[in-house]
GROMACS .gro file of C-alpha atoms in nm:
model
  207
    1UNK     CA    1  22.216   5.821   2.895
    2UNK     CA    2  21.910   5.666   3.053
    3UNK     CA    3  21.647   5.636   2.780
    4UNK     CA    4  21.294   5.689   2.915
    5UNK     CA    5  20.952   5.626   2.762
    6UNK     CA    6  20.649   5.799   2.917
    7UNK     CA    7  20.307   5.631   2.902
    8UNK     CA    8  20.013   5.837   3.025
    9UNK     CA    9  19.680   5.924   2.866
   10UNK     CA   10  19.701   6.290   2.974
   11UNK     CA   11  19.910   6.502   2.732
   12UNK     CA   12  19.974   6.765   2.999
   13UNK     CA   13  20.122   6.504   3.233
   14UNK     CA   14  20.343   6.365   2.958
   15UNK     CA   15  20.465   6.710   2.863
   16UNK     CA   16  20.542   6.801   3.223
   17UNK     CA   17  20.740   6.483   3.278
   18UNK     CA   18  20.927   6.522   2.949
   19UNK     CA   19  21.018   6.883   3.022
   20UNK     CA   20  21.164   6.802   3.362
   21UNK     CA   21  21.338   6.478   3.267
   22UNK     CA   22  21.500   6.632   2.961
   23UNK     CA   23  21.668   6.886   3.189
   24UNK     CA   24  21.877   6.606   3.339
   25UNK     CA   25  22.222   6.548   3.192
   26UNK     CA   26  22.193   6.169   3.211
   27UNK     CA   27  21.828   6.120   3.106
   28UNK     CA   28  21.658   6.157   2.769
   29UNK     CA   29  21.292   6.097   2.684
   30UNK     CA   30  21.277   5.885   2.370
   31UNK     CA   31  20.901   5.871   2.326
   32UNK     CA   32  20.549   5.908   2.462
   33UNK     CA   33  20.248   5.678   2.462
   34UNK     CA   34  19.884   5.770   2.523
   35UNK     CA   35  19.757   5.421   2.605
   36UNK     CA   36  19.886   5.083   2.716
   37UNK     CA   37  19.883   4.922   2.373
   38UNK     CA   38  20.090   5.204   2.228
   39UNK     CA   39  20.329   5.175   2.524
   40UNK     CA   40  20.388   4.806   2.451
   41UNK     CA   41  20.442   4.884   2.083
   42UNK     CA   42  20.689   5.165   2.153
   43UNK     CA   43  20.883   4.956   2.403
   44UNK     CA   44  20.935   4.705   2.124
   45UNK     CA   45  21.040   4.974   1.876
   46UNK     CA   46  21.249   5.201   2.098
   47UNK     CA   47  21.381   4.960   2.366
   48UNK     CA   48  21.389   5.226   2.640
   49UNK     CA   49  21.582   5.162   2.960
   50UNK     CA   50  21.294   5.279   3.179
   51UNK     CA   51  20.919   5.303   3.116
   52UNK     CA   52  20.714   5.541   3.331
   53UNK     CA   53  20.372   5.377   3.319
   54UNK     CA   54  20.034   5.505   3.430
   55UNK     CA   55  19.781   5.239   3.530
   56UNK     CA   56  19.453   5.399   3.423
   57UNK     CA   57  19.475   5.423   3.044
   58UNK     CA   58  19.242   5.343   2.754
   59UNK     CA   59  19.270   5.054   2.504
   60UNK     CA   60  19.500   4.858   2.737
   61UNK     CA   61  19.552   4.953   3.100
   62UNK     CA   62  19.886   4.962   3.277
   63UNK     CA   63  19.856   4.617   3.433
   64UNK     CA   64  19.773   4.469   3.093
   65UNK     CA   65  20.075   4.641   2.944
   66UNK     CA   66  20.297   4.512   3.226
   67UNK     CA   67  20.188   4.155   3.163
   68UNK     CA   68  20.285   4.188   2.795
   69UNK     CA   69  20.623   4.336   2.884
   70UNK     CA   70  20.726   4.071   3.137
   71UNK     CA   71  21.074   3.939   3.077
   72UNK     CA   72  21.197   4.226   2.863
   73UNK     CA   73  21.500   4.443   2.940
   74UNK     CA   74  21.298   4.762   2.999
   75UNK     CA   75  21.257   4.845   3.368
   76UNK     CA   76  20.903   4.963   3.445
   77UNK     CA   77  20.817   5.226   3.705
   78UNK     CA   78  20.445   5.263   3.768
   79UNK     CA   79  20.361   5.631   3.810
   80UNK     CA   80  19.996   5.663   3.897
   81UNK     CA   81  19.738   5.834   4.119
   82UNK     CA   82  19.711   5.771   4.493
   83UNK     CA   83  19.367   5.616   4.436
   84UNK     CA   84  19.539   5.316   4.274
   85UNK     CA   85  19.695   5.185   4.597
   86UNK     CA   86  19.517   4.853   4.561
   87UNK     CA   87  19.712   4.788   4.242
   88UNK     CA   88  20.056   4.789   4.407
   89UNK     CA   89  20.072   4.414   4.465
   90UNK     CA   90  19.937   4.314   4.122
   91UNK     CA   91  20.174   4.560   3.951
   92UNK     CA   92  20.483   4.433   4.133
   93UNK     CA   93  20.388   4.071   4.071
   94UNK     CA   94  20.337   4.156   3.704
   95UNK     CA   95  20.697   4.273   3.680
   96UNK     CA   96  20.714   4.640   3.782
   97UNK     CA   97  21.047   4.748   3.931
   98UNK     CA   98  20.900   5.054   4.103
   99UNK     CA   99  20.571   5.206   4.213
  100UNK     CA  100  20.535   5.581   4.267
  101UNK     CA  101  20.251   5.829   4.286
  102UNK     CA  102  20.208   6.135   4.068
  103UNK     CA  103  20.248   6.369   4.365
  104UNK     CA  104  20.611   6.254   4.400
  105UNK     CA  105  20.869   6.530   4.427
  106UNK     CA  106  21.027   6.583   4.082
  107UNK     CA  107  21.379   6.536   4.216
  108UNK     CA  108  21.272   6.215   4.388
  109UNK     CA  109  21.130   6.093   4.058
  110UNK     CA  110  21.464   6.155   3.887
  111UNK     CA  111  21.644   5.964   4.160
  112UNK     CA  112  21.392   5.683   4.123
  113UNK     CA  113  21.456   5.658   3.750
  114UNK     CA  114  21.829   5.636   3.816
  115UNK     CA  115  21.787   5.383   4.096
  116UNK     CA  116  21.559   5.152   3.898
  117UNK     CA  117  21.786   5.177   3.596
  118UNK     CA  118  22.070   5.073   3.826
  119UNK     CA  119  21.886   4.756   3.924
  120UNK     CA  120  21.711   4.860   4.244
  121UNK     CA  121  21.349   4.800   4.336
  122UNK     CA  122  21.175   5.112   4.458
  123UNK     CA  123  20.839   5.172   4.624
  124UNK     CA  124  20.686   5.491   4.756
  125UNK     CA  125  20.636   5.449   5.134
  126UNK     CA  126  20.257   5.458   5.091
  127UNK     CA  127  20.280   5.197   4.817
  128UNK     CA  128  20.491   4.969   5.036
  129UNK     CA  129  20.237   4.998   5.318
  130UNK     CA  130  19.950   4.929   5.078
  131UNK     CA  131  20.126   4.625   4.937
  132UNK     CA  132  20.210   4.480   5.277
  133UNK     CA  133  19.849   4.528   5.387
  134UNK     CA  134  19.721   4.366   5.070
  135UNK     CA  135  19.962   4.074   5.084
  136UNK     CA  136  19.874   4.017   5.447
  137UNK     CA  137  19.513   3.966   5.342
  138UNK     CA  138  19.597   3.714   5.068
  139UNK     CA  139  19.489   3.367   5.165
  140UNK     CA  140  19.783   3.191   5.006
  141UNK     CA  141  20.037   3.409   5.190
  142UNK     CA  142  20.408   3.429   5.109
  143UNK     CA  143  20.565   3.145   4.918
  144UNK     CA  144  20.703   2.890   5.168
  145UNK     CA  145  21.081   2.935   5.185
  146UNK     CA  146  21.282   2.808   5.485
  147UNK     CA  147  21.439   3.138   5.586
  148UNK     CA  148  21.544   3.193   5.945
  149UNK     CA  149  21.412   3.501   6.124
  150UNK     CA  150  21.752   3.672   6.089
  151UNK     CA  151  21.760   3.590   5.718
  152UNK     CA  152  21.415   3.746   5.683
  153UNK     CA  153  21.543   4.059   5.856
  154UNK     CA  154  21.836   4.072   5.614
  155UNK     CA  155  21.601   4.021   5.318
  156UNK     CA  156  21.377   4.306   5.432
  157UNK     CA  157  21.680   4.535   5.453
  158UNK     CA  158  21.800   4.423   5.109
  159UNK     CA  159  21.457   4.513   4.973
  160UNK     CA  160  21.493   4.854   5.137
  161UNK     CA  161  21.811   4.911   4.935
  162UNK     CA  162  22.056   4.881   5.225
  163UNK     CA  163  22.419   4.786   5.163
  164UNK     CA  164  22.591   4.509   5.358
  165UNK     CA  165  22.762   4.768   5.574
  166UNK     CA  166  22.429   4.939   5.652
  167UNK     CA  167  22.266   4.605   5.729
  168UNK     CA  168  22.553   4.517   5.963
  169UNK     CA  169  22.504   4.845   6.151
  170UNK     CA  170  22.126   4.798   6.167
  171UNK     CA  171  22.153   4.445   6.306
  172UNK     CA  172  22.466   4.510   6.517
  173UNK     CA  173  22.660   4.225   6.357
  174UNK     CA  174  22.982   4.197   6.158
  175UNK     CA  175  22.972   4.275   5.788
  176UNK     CA  176  23.119   3.930   5.721
  177UNK     CA  177  22.818   3.779   5.899
  178UNK     CA  178  22.585   3.979   5.679
  179UNK     CA  179  22.759   3.852   5.366
  180UNK     CA  180  22.700   3.496   5.486
  181UNK     CA  181  22.331   3.568   5.549
  182UNK     CA  182  22.295   3.731   5.206
  183UNK     CA  183  22.453   3.428   5.037
  184UNK     CA  184  22.217   3.196   5.224
  185UNK     CA  185  21.915   3.408   5.129
  186UNK     CA  186  22.008   3.406   4.761
  187UNK     CA  187  22.062   3.032   4.768
  188UNK     CA  188  21.734   2.955   4.944
  189UNK     CA  189  21.531   3.184   4.718
  190UNK     CA  190  21.699   3.043   4.409
  191UNK     CA  191  21.793   3.387   4.277
  192UNK     CA  192  22.117   3.521   4.132
  193UNK     CA  193  22.155   3.862   4.292
  194UNK     CA  194  22.028   4.116   4.544
  195UNK     CA  195  21.794   4.279   4.293
  196UNK     CA  196  21.610   3.954   4.231
  197UNK     CA  197  21.597   3.892   4.607
  198UNK     CA  198  21.448   4.238   4.661
  199UNK     CA  199  21.185   4.172   4.394
  200UNK     CA  200  21.099   3.843   4.561
  201UNK     CA  201  21.064   4.018   4.896
  202UNK     CA  202  20.839   4.293   4.762
  203UNK     CA  203  20.619   4.054   4.567
  204UNK     CA  204  20.573   3.830   4.869
  205UNK     CA  205  20.504   4.102   5.122
  206UNK     CA  206  20.843   4.097   5.292
  207UNK     CA  207  20.972   4.426   5.148
   0.00000   0.00000   0.00000
């Protein structure tokens, strides 16, 4: 079972999410929080697998909660209003594994919970566009890493959740070649796996 904690200051939103998620055979809602401070406290008490986190909350906002949760085992999916597009970059850099908007299709939300729990990084298309636009405006730019242009292409596809086979088809190269590129990317970024590489890509505007 995927254990989910919901953090949102609107009771109606929390109830709606709980009702739908509890219908899933592999998901159970273990708790609800009405503000960021309570969310941090409940994560410590309940150790959920996934936290659905709103950004605009009293006492402690979502970004503040994210900063306090950095490094823990709970995977955080920001679920917020479309007006919060400017917070995509800060949220991902603070440790979020996903960023979705509250108008997301319920079935897509369920798939997102499963994907993030499985180690993937997931952004709503609008969130990805907002983050890329925001990162492009940052003066410091992406961290300097000596990736070749092909390696950057591979990294972007990794961040999009593509398998080696799908990347090979997209780039019209052999799957063995893709595996070599992936190994080189992981080595150059200093990360252990594809998930960490995808996080790096998203946080540096290459997702």
